[in-house]
GROMACS .gro file of C-alpha atoms in nm:
model
  502
    1MET     CA    1   0.000   0.000   0.000
    2ASN     CA    2   0.168   0.324  -0.117
    3ILE     CA    3   0.152   0.626   0.113
    4VAL     CA    4   0.257   0.994   0.100
    5ILE     CA    5   0.293   1.214   0.408
    6ALA     CA    6   0.237   1.592   0.421
    7ASP     CA    7   0.315   1.806   0.725
    8ASP     CA    8   0.506   2.132   0.762
    9GLU     CA    9   0.691   1.993   1.066
   10ALA     CA   10   0.986   1.771   0.971
   11LEU     CA   11   0.974   1.598   1.309
   12VAL     CA   12   0.610   1.493   1.255
   13ARG     CA   13   0.691   1.361   0.907
   14SER     CA   14   0.987   1.155   1.030
   15SER     CA   15   0.783   1.029   1.327
   16LEU     CA   16   0.500   0.908   1.100
   17THR     CA   17   0.750   0.746   0.862
   18SER     CA   18   0.917   0.562   1.151
   19MET     CA   19   0.581   0.437   1.278
   20LEU     CA   20   0.494   0.301   0.932
   21GLU     CA   21   0.830   0.127   0.897
   22GLU     CA   22   0.779  -0.052   1.228
   23MET     CA   23   0.425  -0.171   1.154
   24GLU     CA   24   0.323  -0.508   1.017
   25GLY     CA   25   0.196  -0.484   0.663
   26SER     CA   26   0.323  -0.358   0.328
   27TRP     CA   27   0.317   0.018   0.397
   28ASN     CA   28   0.547   0.191   0.147
   29VAL     CA   29   0.618   0.564   0.194
   30LEU     CA   30   0.665   0.708  -0.157
   31GLY     CA   31   0.754   1.058  -0.044
   32GLU     CA   32   0.705   1.349   0.194
   33ALA     CA   33   0.575   1.703   0.143
   34ALA     CA   34   0.630   2.010   0.361
   35ASN     CA   35   0.341   2.213   0.219
   36GLY     CA   36   0.022   2.180   0.015
   37GLU     CA   37   0.184   2.258  -0.320
   38GLU     CA   38   0.450   1.989  -0.272
   39LEU     CA   39   0.174   1.747  -0.174
   40LEU     CA   40  -0.021   1.808  -0.497
   41ASP     CA   41   0.295   1.754  -0.702
   42LEU     CA   42   0.362   1.429  -0.514
   43VAL     CA   43   0.005   1.303  -0.551
   44GLY     CA   44   0.000   1.383  -0.924
   45ARG     CA   45   0.326   1.196  -0.985
   46CYS     CA   46   0.276   0.895  -0.757
   47LEU     CA   47  -0.102   0.832  -0.741
   48PRO     CA   48  -0.072   0.703  -0.383
   49ASP     CA   49  -0.324   0.472  -0.224
   50ILE     CA   50  -0.327   0.685   0.094
   51ALA     CA   51  -0.224   1.044   0.175
   52ILE     CA   52  -0.169   1.141   0.541
   53VAL     CA   53  -0.219   1.519   0.550
   54ASP     CA   54  -0.181   1.789   0.816
   55ILE     CA   55  -0.488   2.012   0.820
   56LYS     CA   56  -0.281   2.334   0.838
   57MET     CA   57   0.010   2.381   0.599
   58PRO     CA   58   0.172   2.682   0.430
   59ARG     CA   59   0.103   2.785   0.067
   60LEU     CA   60  -0.193   2.549   0.039
   61SER     CA   61  -0.394   2.419   0.333
   62GLY     CA   62  -0.477   2.054   0.386
   63LEU     CA   63  -0.840   2.126   0.294
   64GLU     CA   64  -0.744   2.293  -0.035
   65ALA     CA   65  -0.496   2.016  -0.111
   66ILE     CA   66  -0.762   1.747  -0.063
   67GLN     CA   67  -1.008   1.933  -0.284
   68GLN     CA   68  -0.756   1.964  -0.569
   69GLY     CA   69  -0.583   1.632  -0.503
   70ARG     CA   70  -0.902   1.430  -0.551
   71LEU     CA   71  -0.910   1.552  -0.912
   72LEU     CA   72  -0.550   1.439  -0.967
   73SER     CA   73  -0.592   1.096  -0.805
   74PRO     CA   74  -0.959   0.998  -0.755
   75LEU     CA   75  -0.879   0.669  -0.579
   76THR     CA   76  -0.643   0.811  -0.319
   77GLN     CA   77  -0.779   0.790   0.036
   78TRP     CA   78  -0.711   1.092   0.261
   79ILE     CA   79  -0.630   1.073   0.632
   80ILE     CA   80  -0.633   1.406   0.816
   81VAL     CA   81  -0.394   1.481   1.102
   82SER     CA   82  -0.543   1.749   1.327
   83GLY     CA   83  -0.496   1.923   1.663
   84TYR     CA   84  -0.785   1.949   1.911
   85SER     CA   85  -0.839   2.316   1.828
   86GLU     CA   86  -0.879   2.231   1.460
   87PHE     CA   87  -1.169   1.986   1.496
   88SER     CA   88  -1.402   2.204   1.285
   89PHE     CA   89  -1.147   2.186   1.003
   90ALA     CA   90  -1.142   1.809   1.034
   91GLN     CA   91  -1.520   1.804   0.995
   92GLN     CA   92  -1.486   2.008   0.676
   93ALA     CA   93  -1.222   1.766   0.549
   94LEU     CA   94  -1.453   1.469   0.606
   95LYS     CA   95  -1.722   1.649   0.405
   96LEU     CA   96  -1.469   1.697   0.124
   97GLY     CA   97  -1.408   1.322   0.111
   98ALA     CA   98  -1.138   1.250   0.368
   99SER     CA   99  -1.171   0.895   0.500
  100GLU     CA  100  -1.044   0.936   0.857
  101TYR     CA  101  -0.887   1.188   1.091
  102LEU     CA  102  -0.623   1.145   1.360
  103LEU     CA  103  -0.550   1.371   1.654
  104LYS     CA  104  -0.198   1.492   1.727
  105PRO     CA  105   0.016   1.352   1.875
  106VAL     CA  106  -0.057   1.046   1.661
  107ASP     CA  107  -0.079   0.719   1.852
  108PRO     CA  108   0.094   0.430   1.663
  109GLU     CA  109  -0.180   0.177   1.740
  110GLU     CA  110  -0.456   0.417   1.633
  111LEU     CA  111  -0.263   0.491   1.313
  112GLN     CA  112  -0.239   0.119   1.236
  113ARG     CA  113  -0.611   0.061   1.300
  114THR     CA  114  -0.696   0.360   1.081
  115LEU     CA  115  -0.473   0.240   0.798
  116HIS     CA  116  -0.632  -0.105   0.804
  117ARG     CA  117  -0.984   0.047   0.787
  118VAL     CA  118  -0.889   0.275   0.499
  119TYR     CA  119  -0.707  -0.007   0.320
  120ALA     CA  120  -1.013  -0.235   0.336
  121SER     CA  121  -1.253   0.031   0.207
  122ASN     CA  122  -1.009   0.143  -0.062
  123GLN     CA  123  -0.953  -0.210  -0.192
  124GLN     CA  124  -1.328  -0.273  -0.205
  125TYR     CA  125  -1.379   0.046  -0.406
  126ILE     CA  126  -1.091  -0.032  -0.642
  127ALA     CA  127  -1.232  -0.384  -0.692
  128LEU     CA  128  -1.578  -0.242  -0.769
  129LEU     CA  129  -1.440   0.000  -1.029
  130ASN     CA  130  -1.228  -0.276  -1.178
  131GLN     CA  131  -1.532  -0.505  -1.210
  132GLN     CA  132  -1.708  -0.230  -1.405
  133PHE     CA  133  -1.402  -0.200  -1.631
  134GLU     CA  134  -1.399  -0.579  -1.684
  135ASN     CA  135  -1.771  -0.588  -1.766
  136THR     CA  136  -1.727  -0.313  -2.025
  137LEU     CA  137  -1.430  -0.495  -2.181
  138PHE     CA  138  -1.632  -0.817  -2.208
  139ASN     CA  139  -1.922  -0.633  -2.374
  140LEU     CA  140  -1.694  -0.459  -2.625
  141PHE     CA  141  -1.496  -0.769  -2.724
  142HIS     CA  142  -1.819  -0.969  -2.767
  143GLY     CA  143  -1.988  -0.697  -2.973
  144LEU     CA  144  -2.261  -0.636  -2.713
  145THR     CA  145  -2.183  -0.264  -2.693
  146SER     CA  146  -1.981  -0.020  -2.905
  147ILE     CA  147  -1.669   0.180  -2.823
  148THR     CA  148  -1.852   0.488  -2.955
  149ALA     CA  149  -2.089   0.462  -2.657
  150GLU     CA  150  -1.799   0.529  -2.417
  151PRO     CA  151  -1.730   0.895  -2.326
  152GLU     CA  152  -1.446   1.055  -2.522
  153ASP     CA  153  -1.259   1.141  -2.202
  154SER     CA  154  -1.287   0.787  -2.063
  155LEU     CA  155  -0.999   0.546  -2.009
  156PHE     CA  156  -1.117   0.343  -2.311
  157HIS     CA  157  -1.028   0.630  -2.546
  158ARG     CA  158  -0.732   0.804  -2.381
  159GLY     CA  159  -0.574   0.526  -2.176
  160SER     CA  160  -0.278   0.303  -2.257
  161PHE     CA  161  -0.355  -0.068  -2.300
  162HIS     CA  162  -0.171  -0.398  -2.304
  163GLY     CA  163  -0.330  -0.732  -2.394
  164THR     CA  164  -0.245  -1.099  -2.352
  165PHE     CA  165  -0.439  -1.409  -2.446
  166VAL     CA  166  -0.369  -1.775  -2.378
  167CYS     CA  167  -0.346  -2.056  -2.632
  168LEU     CA  168  -0.394  -2.392  -2.462
  169ASP     CA  169  -0.287  -2.693  -2.669
  170SER     CA  170  -0.325  -3.047  -2.537
  171SER     CA  171  -0.445  -3.401  -2.600
  172LEU     CA  172  -0.640  -3.399  -2.271
  173PRO     CA  173  -1.007  -3.500  -2.266
  174ALA     CA  174  -1.242  -3.202  -2.282
  175ASN     CA  175  -1.334  -3.211  -1.913
  176GLN     CA  176  -0.967  -3.211  -1.806
  177GLN     CA  177  -0.885  -2.931  -2.047
  178ILE     CA  178  -1.164  -2.712  -1.908
  179ALA     CA  179  -1.036  -2.784  -1.556
  180LEU     CA  180  -0.692  -2.660  -1.665
  181GLN     CA  181  -0.850  -2.349  -1.818
  182HIS     CA  182  -1.023  -2.280  -1.486
  183GLU     CA  183  -0.689  -2.318  -1.309
  184LEU     CA  184  -0.531  -2.068  -1.550
  185CYS     CA  185  -0.814  -1.823  -1.482
  186ARG     CA  186  -0.792  -1.864  -1.104
  187THR     CA  187  -0.416  -1.807  -1.117
  188ALA     CA  188  -0.454  -1.494  -1.329
  189ARG     CA  189  -0.727  -1.355  -1.103
  190SER     CA  190  -0.515  -1.409  -0.795
  191LEU     CA  191  -0.233  -1.210  -0.956
  192MET     CA  192  -0.481  -0.943  -1.068
  193ASN     CA  193  -0.624  -0.895  -0.719
  194ALA     CA  194  -0.275  -0.855  -0.577
  195SER     CA  195  -0.181  -0.598  -0.843
  196LEU     CA  196  -0.478  -0.359  -0.854
  197GLY     CA  197  -0.413   0.001  -0.751
  198CYS     CA  198  -0.474   0.365  -0.834
  199GLY     CA  199  -0.474   0.470  -1.198
  200MET     CA  200  -0.486   0.122  -1.353
  201ASN     CA  201  -0.732  -0.156  -1.429
  202ILE     CA  202  -0.709  -0.523  -1.529
  203GLY     CA  203  -0.978  -0.731  -1.698
  204ILE     CA  204  -0.971  -1.111  -1.728
  205PHE     CA  205  -1.239  -1.260  -1.952
  206ALA     CA  206  -1.309  -1.517  -2.223
  207LEU     CA  207  -1.281  -1.416  -2.588
  208PRO     CA  208  -1.562  -1.527  -2.824
  209GLY     CA  209  -1.362  -1.840  -2.917
  210GLY     CA  210  -1.320  -1.939  -2.552
  211GLU     CA  211  -0.957  -1.832  -2.502
  212MET     CA  212  -0.871  -1.656  -2.176
  213ALA     CA  213  -0.763  -1.294  -2.223
  214SER     CA  214  -0.608  -1.043  -1.986
  215VAL     CA  215  -0.623  -0.671  -2.068
  216SER     CA  216  -0.448  -0.406  -1.860
  217ALA     CA  217  -0.504  -0.031  -1.886
  218TRP     CA  218  -0.354   0.273  -1.718
  219GLU     CA  219  -0.372   0.651  -1.743
  220PRO     CA  220  -0.041   0.767  -1.897
  221ASP     CA  221  -0.078   1.129  -1.784
  222LYS     CA  222  -0.101   1.040  -1.414
  223GLY     CA  223   0.248   0.931  -1.326
  224ILE     CA  224   0.456   0.617  -1.368
  225GLU     CA  225   0.325   0.422  -1.067
  226ALA     CA  226   0.022   0.281  -1.254
  227ARG     CA  227   0.232   0.171  -1.552
  228GLN     CA  228   0.484   0.006  -1.321
  229ARG     CA  229   0.202  -0.189  -1.156
  230VAL     CA  230   0.087  -0.309  -1.499
  231VAL     CA  231   0.439  -0.411  -1.602
  232SER     CA  232   0.487  -0.603  -1.276
  233TYR     CA  233   0.152  -0.779  -1.324
  234GLN     CA  234   0.234  -0.875  -1.685
  235GLU     CA  235   0.573  -1.014  -1.583
  236ALA     CA  236   0.418  -1.215  -1.299
  237LEU     CA  237   0.141  -1.344  -1.527
  238GLU     CA  238   0.388  -1.456  -1.792
  239ARG     CA  239   0.618  -1.618  -1.537
  240THR     CA  240   0.337  -1.802  -1.357
  241LEU     CA  241   0.130  -1.922  -1.654
  242ASN     CA  242   0.434  -2.051  -1.840
  243THR     CA  243   0.509  -2.281  -1.545
  244LEU     CA  244   0.171  -2.452  -1.600
  245SER     CA  245   0.292  -2.608  -1.926
  246GLY     CA  246   0.372  -2.976  -1.890
  247ASN     CA  247   0.371  -3.310  -2.070
  248ALA     CA  248  -0.007  -3.311  -2.108
  249ALA     CA  249  -0.061  -2.950  -2.214
  250SER     CA  250   0.116  -2.646  -2.348
  251VAL     CA  251   0.039  -2.287  -2.244
  252THR     CA  252   0.149  -2.029  -2.502
  253LEU     CA  253   0.095  -1.656  -2.443
  254MET     CA  254   0.032  -1.398  -2.717
  255GLN     CA  255   0.107  -1.039  -2.614
  256THR     CA  256   0.035  -0.706  -2.778
  257SER     CA  257   0.264  -0.408  -2.765
  258GLU     CA  258   0.156  -0.095  -2.576
  259CYS     CA  259  -0.157   0.052  -2.739
  260ARG     CA  260  -0.308   0.399  -2.712
  261GLY     CA  261  -0.682   0.357  -2.663
  262LEU     CA  262  -0.893   0.043  -2.670
  263GLN     CA  263  -0.961   0.049  -3.044
  264GLU     CA  264  -0.590   0.011  -3.121
  265LEU     CA  265  -0.576  -0.280  -2.875
  266VAL     CA  266  -0.879  -0.450  -3.034
  267ASP     CA  267  -0.718  -0.419  -3.379
  268GLN     CA  268  -0.387  -0.559  -3.253
  269MET     CA  269  -0.558  -0.843  -3.062
  270GLY     CA  270  -0.743  -0.934  -3.383
  271ARG     CA  271  -0.414  -0.964  -3.571
  272LEU     CA  272  -0.261  -1.161  -3.285
  273GLN     CA  273  -0.549  -1.411  -3.291
  274ARG     CA  274  -0.479  -1.477  -3.660
  275TRP     CA  275  -0.103  -1.491  -3.607
  276ALA     CA  276  -0.146  -1.728  -3.311
  277GLU     CA  277  -0.188  -1.995  -3.580
  278LEU     CA  278   0.189  -1.971  -3.629
  279ARG     CA  279   0.262  -2.142  -3.296
  280PRO     CA  280   0.277  -2.500  -3.440
  281VAL     CA  281   0.565  -2.390  -3.667
  282LEU     CA  282   0.738  -2.143  -3.433
  283GLY     CA  283   0.708  -2.309  -3.092
  284LEU     CA  284   0.487  -2.365  -2.789
  285SER     CA  285   0.515  -2.298  -2.414
  286ARG     CA  286   0.653  -1.947  -2.441
  287THR     CA  287   0.543  -1.586  -2.491
  288TRP     CA  288   0.516  -1.442  -2.841
  289LEU     CA  289   0.507  -1.065  -2.894
  290THR     CA  290   0.330  -0.891  -3.182
  291GLU     CA  291   0.656  -0.761  -3.327
  292GLU     CA  292   0.809  -1.112  -3.317
  293LEU     CA  293   0.520  -1.272  -3.505
  294GLU     CA  294   0.470  -1.009  -3.774
  295PRO     CA  295   0.769  -1.105  -3.997
  296HIS     CA  296   0.663  -1.472  -3.988
  297ALA     CA  297   0.300  -1.383  -4.065
  298GLU     CA  298   0.415  -1.232  -4.394
  299GLN     CA  299   0.538  -1.578  -4.500
  300GLU     CA  300   0.218  -1.736  -4.629
  301GLY     CA  301   0.362  -2.087  -4.622
  302LYS     CA  302   0.428  -2.072  -4.247
  303LEU     CA  303   0.088  -1.924  -4.165
  304LYS     CA  304  -0.098  -2.178  -4.379
  305LEU     CA  305   0.102  -2.469  -4.237
  306GLY     CA  306   0.024  -2.359  -3.882
  307ARG     CA  307  -0.343  -2.303  -3.961
  308LEU     CA  308  -0.381  -2.649  -4.115
  309MET     CA  309  -0.206  -2.816  -3.819
  310ILE     CA  310  -0.446  -2.650  -3.574
  311MET     CA  311  -0.740  -2.740  -3.800
  312ALA     CA  312  -0.630  -3.105  -3.805
  313SER     CA  313  -0.605  -3.107  -3.426
  314GLN     CA  314  -0.957  -2.963  -3.391
  315GLN     CA  315  -1.101  -3.208  -3.644
  316PHE     CA  316  -0.948  -3.504  -3.462
  317LYS     CA  317  -1.083  -3.391  -3.125
  318ASN     CA  318  -1.428  -3.338  -3.274
  319LYS     CA  319  -1.419  -3.685  -3.437
  320LEU     CA  320  -1.445  -3.543  -3.791
  321TYR     CA  321  -1.213  -3.808  -3.927
  322VAL     CA  322  -1.284  -3.776  -4.300
  323GLN     CA  323  -1.208  -3.404  -4.285
  324PHE     CA  324  -0.905  -3.484  -4.069
  325GLN     CA  325  -0.770  -3.721  -4.336
  326GLN     CA  326  -0.816  -3.456  -4.605
  327THR     CA  327  -0.634  -3.195  -4.397
  328ILE     CA  328  -0.340  -3.428  -4.326
  329GLY     CA  329  -0.315  -3.497  -4.700
  330GLU     CA  330  -0.309  -3.123  -4.771
  331LEU     CA  331  -0.043  -3.074  -4.503
  332GLY     CA  332   0.178  -3.339  -4.661
  333GLN     CA  333   0.156  -3.171  -5.002
  334LEU     CA  334   0.225  -2.824  -4.857
  335TRP     CA  335   0.524  -2.954  -4.660
  336GLY     CA  336   0.669  -3.113  -4.971
  337ARG     CA  337   0.644  -2.809  -5.198
  338THR     CA  338   0.771  -2.540  -4.959
  339GLY     CA  339   1.124  -2.482  -4.844
  340LEU     CA  340   1.013  -2.518  -4.483
  341SER     CA  341   1.103  -2.887  -4.487
  342ARG     CA  342   1.467  -2.775  -4.486
  343ASP     CA  343   1.418  -2.558  -4.175
  344HIS     CA  344   1.525  -2.767  -3.875
  345GLN     CA  345   1.360  -2.532  -3.621
  346VAL     CA  346   1.025  -2.549  -3.800
  347GLU     CA  347   1.049  -2.929  -3.819
  348GLN     CA  348   1.120  -2.958  -3.446
  349ALA     CA  349   0.835  -2.718  -3.364
  350LEU     CA  350   0.590  -2.922  -3.575
  351LEU     CA  351   0.698  -3.249  -3.413
  352THR     CA  352   0.654  -3.093  -3.069
  353TYR     CA  353   0.306  -2.973  -3.163
  354MET     CA  354   0.206  -3.317  -3.293
  355GLY     CA  355   0.330  -3.478  -2.972
  356CYS     CA  356   0.131  -3.228  -2.766
  357VAL     CA  357  -0.212  -3.246  -2.934
  358PHE     CA  358  -0.238  -3.603  -3.067
  359PRO     CA  359  -0.251  -3.934  -2.873
  360ARG     CA  360   0.083  -4.075  -2.762
  361ASP     CA  361   0.147  -4.443  -2.822
  362SER     CA  362   0.448  -4.656  -2.907
  363GLU     CA  363   0.413  -4.576  -3.278
  364ALA     CA  364   0.401  -4.201  -3.209
  365ALA     CA  365   0.712  -4.229  -2.993
  366SER     CA  366   0.909  -4.364  -3.291
  367VAL     CA  367   0.832  -4.062  -3.514
  368ARG     CA  368   1.150  -3.869  -3.599
  369THR     CA  369   1.058  -3.654  -3.901
  370VAL     CA  370   0.756  -3.450  -4.008
  371GLU     CA  371   0.696  -3.686  -4.300
  372GLU     CA  372   0.681  -3.980  -4.058
  373GLY     CA  373   0.448  -3.774  -3.840
  374PHE     CA  374   0.204  -3.716  -4.124
  375ARG     CA  375   0.209  -4.088  -4.214
  376TYR     CA  376   0.139  -4.175  -3.850
  377LEU     CA  377  -0.154  -3.930  -3.837
  378GLN     CA  378  -0.295  -4.067  -4.163
  379ALA     CA  379  -0.287  -4.419  -4.017
  380LEU     CA  380  -0.439  -4.290  -3.693
  381GLY     CA  381  -0.726  -4.139  -3.890
  382ASP     CA  382  -0.778  -4.467  -4.078
  383ARG     CA  383  -0.808  -4.658  -3.750
  384GLN     CA  384  -1.059  -4.410  -3.612
  385LEU     CA  385  -1.271  -4.428  -3.927
  386LEU     CA  386  -1.295  -4.805  -3.887
  387GLY     CA  387  -1.397  -4.766  -3.522
  388PRO     CA  388  -1.739  -4.683  -3.375
  389GLN     CA  389  -1.668  -4.324  -3.268
  390SER     CA  390  -1.672  -4.127  -3.593
  391MET     CA  391  -1.911  -3.832  -3.593
  392GLU     CA  392  -1.924  -3.737  -3.959
  393GLN     CA  393  -2.303  -3.733  -3.915
  394PRO     CA  394  -2.301  -3.534  -3.590
  395ILE     CA  395  -2.576  -3.488  -3.339
  396ASP     CA  396  -2.740  -3.147  -3.365
  397TRP     CA  397  -2.511  -2.984  -3.112
  398VAL     CA  398  -2.663  -2.642  -3.169
  399GLU     CA  399  -3.009  -2.755  -3.059
  400ARG     CA  400  -2.853  -2.896  -2.744
  401VAL     CA  401  -2.673  -2.567  -2.679
  402ILE     CA  402  -2.996  -2.369  -2.727
  403ALA     CA  403  -3.180  -2.600  -2.487
  404TYR     CA  404  -2.900  -2.553  -2.233
  405ILE     CA  405  -2.918  -2.174  -2.269
  406GLU     CA  406  -3.298  -2.176  -2.226
  407SER     CA  407  -3.268  -2.367  -1.899
  408SER     CA  408  -2.957  -2.196  -1.760
  409TYR     CA  409  -2.949  -1.838  -1.894
  410MET     CA  410  -2.971  -1.704  -1.535
  411LYS     CA  411  -2.640  -1.876  -1.446
  412ASP     CA  412  -2.281  -1.788  -1.531
  413ILE     CA  413  -2.253  -1.989  -1.854
  414GLY     CA  414  -1.990  -1.994  -2.127
  415ILE     CA  415  -1.920  -2.178  -2.451
  416SER     CA  416  -1.613  -2.355  -2.305
  417GLN     CA  417  -1.805  -2.530  -2.027
  418ILE     CA  418  -2.084  -2.642  -2.262
  419ALA     CA  419  -1.828  -2.769  -2.515
  420ALA     CA  420  -1.659  -2.973  -2.241
  421ASP     CA  421  -1.993  -3.125  -2.142
  422LEU     CA  422  -2.054  -3.222  -2.507
  423ASN     CA  423  -1.692  -3.341  -2.554
  424VAL     CA  424  -1.618  -3.109  -2.847
  425THR     CA  425  -1.386  -2.808  -2.873
  426PRO     CA  426  -1.515  -2.456  -2.793
  427ASN     CA  427  -1.399  -2.322  -3.129
  428TYR     CA  428  -1.584  -2.592  -3.323
  429LEU     CA  429  -1.902  -2.549  -3.119
  430SER     CA  430  -1.885  -2.171  -3.151
  431THR     CA  431  -1.847  -2.198  -3.530
  432LEU     CA  432  -2.141  -2.440  -3.558
  433PHE     CA  433  -2.358  -2.216  -3.339
  434HIS     CA  434  -2.283  -1.903  -3.540
  435LYS     CA  435  -2.340  -2.083  -3.870
  436LYS     CA  436  -2.684  -2.212  -3.767
  437THR     CA  437  -2.818  -1.916  -3.563
  438GLY     CA  438  -2.643  -1.624  -3.734
  439SER     CA  439  -2.539  -1.506  -3.388
  440THR     CA  440  -2.245  -1.554  -3.156
  441PHE     CA  441  -2.309  -1.756  -2.842
  442MET     CA  442  -2.278  -1.455  -2.610
  443LYS     CA  443  -2.505  -1.232  -2.820
  444TYR     CA  444  -2.769  -1.507  -2.819
  445VAL     CA  445  -2.747  -1.543  -2.439
  446THR     CA  446  -2.762  -1.166  -2.390
  447ARG     CA  447  -3.067  -1.122  -2.616
  448LEU     CA  448  -3.249  -1.399  -2.427
  449ARG     CA  449  -3.161  -1.245  -2.091
  450ILE     CA  450  -3.284  -0.901  -2.197
  451LEU     CA  451  -3.605  -1.055  -2.336
  452LYS     CA  452  -3.669  -1.230  -2.003
  453ALA     CA  453  -3.588  -0.904  -1.821
  454LYS     CA  454  -3.847  -0.717  -2.028
  455GLU     CA  455  -4.107  -0.975  -1.928
  456LEU     CA  456  -4.020  -0.937  -1.558
  457LEU     CA  457  -4.025  -0.556  -1.577
  458ALA     CA  458  -4.365  -0.559  -1.745
  459ASP     CA  459  -4.534  -0.832  -1.543
  460THR     CA  460  -4.386  -0.815  -1.190
  461GLY     CA  461  -4.309  -0.559  -0.924
  462LEU     CA  462  -3.948  -0.671  -0.884
  463GLN     CA  463  -3.689  -0.398  -0.838
  464VAL     CA  464  -3.441  -0.344  -1.122
  465GLN     CA  465  -3.164  -0.503  -0.914
  466GLN     CA  466  -3.381  -0.812  -0.854
  467VAL     CA  467  -3.465  -0.833  -1.225
  468ALA     CA  468  -3.095  -0.812  -1.312
  469GLU     CA  469  -3.007  -1.096  -1.073
  470SER     CA  470  -3.300  -1.306  -1.199
  471VAL     CA  471  -3.159  -1.307  -1.552
  472GLY     CA  472  -2.794  -1.363  -1.460
  473TYR     CA  473  -2.645  -1.019  -1.393
  474TYR     CA  474  -2.506  -0.942  -1.048
  475SER     CA  475  -2.408  -0.586  -1.137
  476THR     CA  476  -2.711  -0.359  -1.180
  477ARG     CA  477  -2.492  -0.107  -1.361
  478HIS     CA  478  -2.379  -0.373  -1.611
  479PHE     CA  479  -2.737  -0.491  -1.667
  480THR     CA  480  -2.868  -0.136  -1.712
  481LYS     CA  481  -2.597  -0.056  -1.966
  482LEU     CA  482  -2.676  -0.365  -2.176
  483PHE     CA  483  -3.052  -0.314  -2.146
  484THR     CA  484  -3.027   0.049  -2.258
  485GLU     CA  485  -2.800  -0.045  -2.549
  486MET     CA  486  -3.040  -0.314  -2.676
  487VAL     CA  487  -3.382  -0.167  -2.589
  488GLY     CA  488  -3.309   0.203  -2.628
  489MET     CA  489  -3.431   0.308  -2.282
  490TYR     CA  490  -3.355   0.252  -1.916
  491PRO     CA  491  -3.525  -0.046  -1.743
  492SER     CA  492  -3.728   0.190  -1.523
  493ASP     CA  493  -3.847   0.385  -1.829
  494TYR     CA  494  -3.939   0.060  -2.003
  495ARG     CA  495  -4.149  -0.044  -1.703
  496ARG     CA  496  -4.332   0.292  -1.703
  497SER     CA  497  -4.396   0.268  -2.078
  498ARG     CA  498  -4.553  -0.076  -2.033
  499GLN     CA  499  -4.768   0.043  -1.743
  500THR     CA  500  -4.907   0.337  -1.941
  501SER     CA  501  -4.966   0.147  -2.265
  502PRO     CA  502  -5.324   0.019  -2.323
   0.00000   0.00000   0.00000
């Protein structure tokens, strides 16, 4: 927890600093100020979590500093230090938004109790604002709302952004793969919660294809502290998630460069999702940056080879063995007519990918070249076609998904969990769903939820918050934003319009 101290008495400042150094907890004093002007400069540069401020200071009083400082750093919590004779000033400070006040001379135990109270309330507020940021990100990436609906002066237009998404490759059964995805998400959220602070936000959510994404944003004009928090979080995320790669699965991270505004990030993430198809030919279990992938993406042979390898993996998992055989045949021809067969690094990367996503048996263990790998996969496809599990005439998965949505729209549902239950891949199920319904999975769920909400608003006396929770939204603000975007009016206005209509 980062703290700044402002008092015109050097002895008081050093006394407070000493108390903080001796306390249990991560209290980090970023700097000291001897007057109100120095305090504002410090707050603007550092965006502290807490400012401990003397009520009376030269040049700019504590009251004036709080009033102006809240504009510079809205999430900073203010603790007033006051003498008995200045109690009326302390009352004014509390009205201006100060969280607590302490009487001089400051008692160390009272200071510690006060800091813990302020810390708890500050973290709750930061978490609430971050949840709103995450909800907005999810809506924008899933096409539920538009960036043009966000205010021009908002973080989404003027902030700096950095994005990462996770490619999970494995031969694990669907239920085990979804369990690993949940573990990745839990790990990322734990790091996120430990990293949140003033001037920055982090969103962790599923992209339309089911991949986990992490997007960080900070305000570049409000000091370096927020950016440093983001950099530390990104480094910890990369370090931790890469350790989750093992024999059964590979975790590969795709990272954007620093982007100005969300639209630039969305464009770069879109390119990264296409270029992520290069990983079978470049390598797994590492982090790939946009600038590293771009030169390879310009080589059509590499991109096509990677795309076909991923396609073959998906077809095999989804038991589409005729299509799988055709893709392996196309891969063999492409490998033979490009110069990539002479690239040892590409060959090793392809063999690693095959070993990661296809079943391992004694025959697979003897594969030493890509050509041998393709012959093995062709034989594997032949055996599966002769077996009882082929699904070239598949069950109507989309009807099953729609039935699931109808019965569970009020729960926290996603395409990945449903795909695991049906033992198919999220990408395949998402493609089938879009092809048959003309809608993405999330847009379909959202439309159904809003339709049910309209029924509840028209036919019941439930409060808007209760309606939101009944259809699967636990943030009234999030629900209201989506409802207004889709219906064209606030939920309360919709209810009134239904009550007045004949």
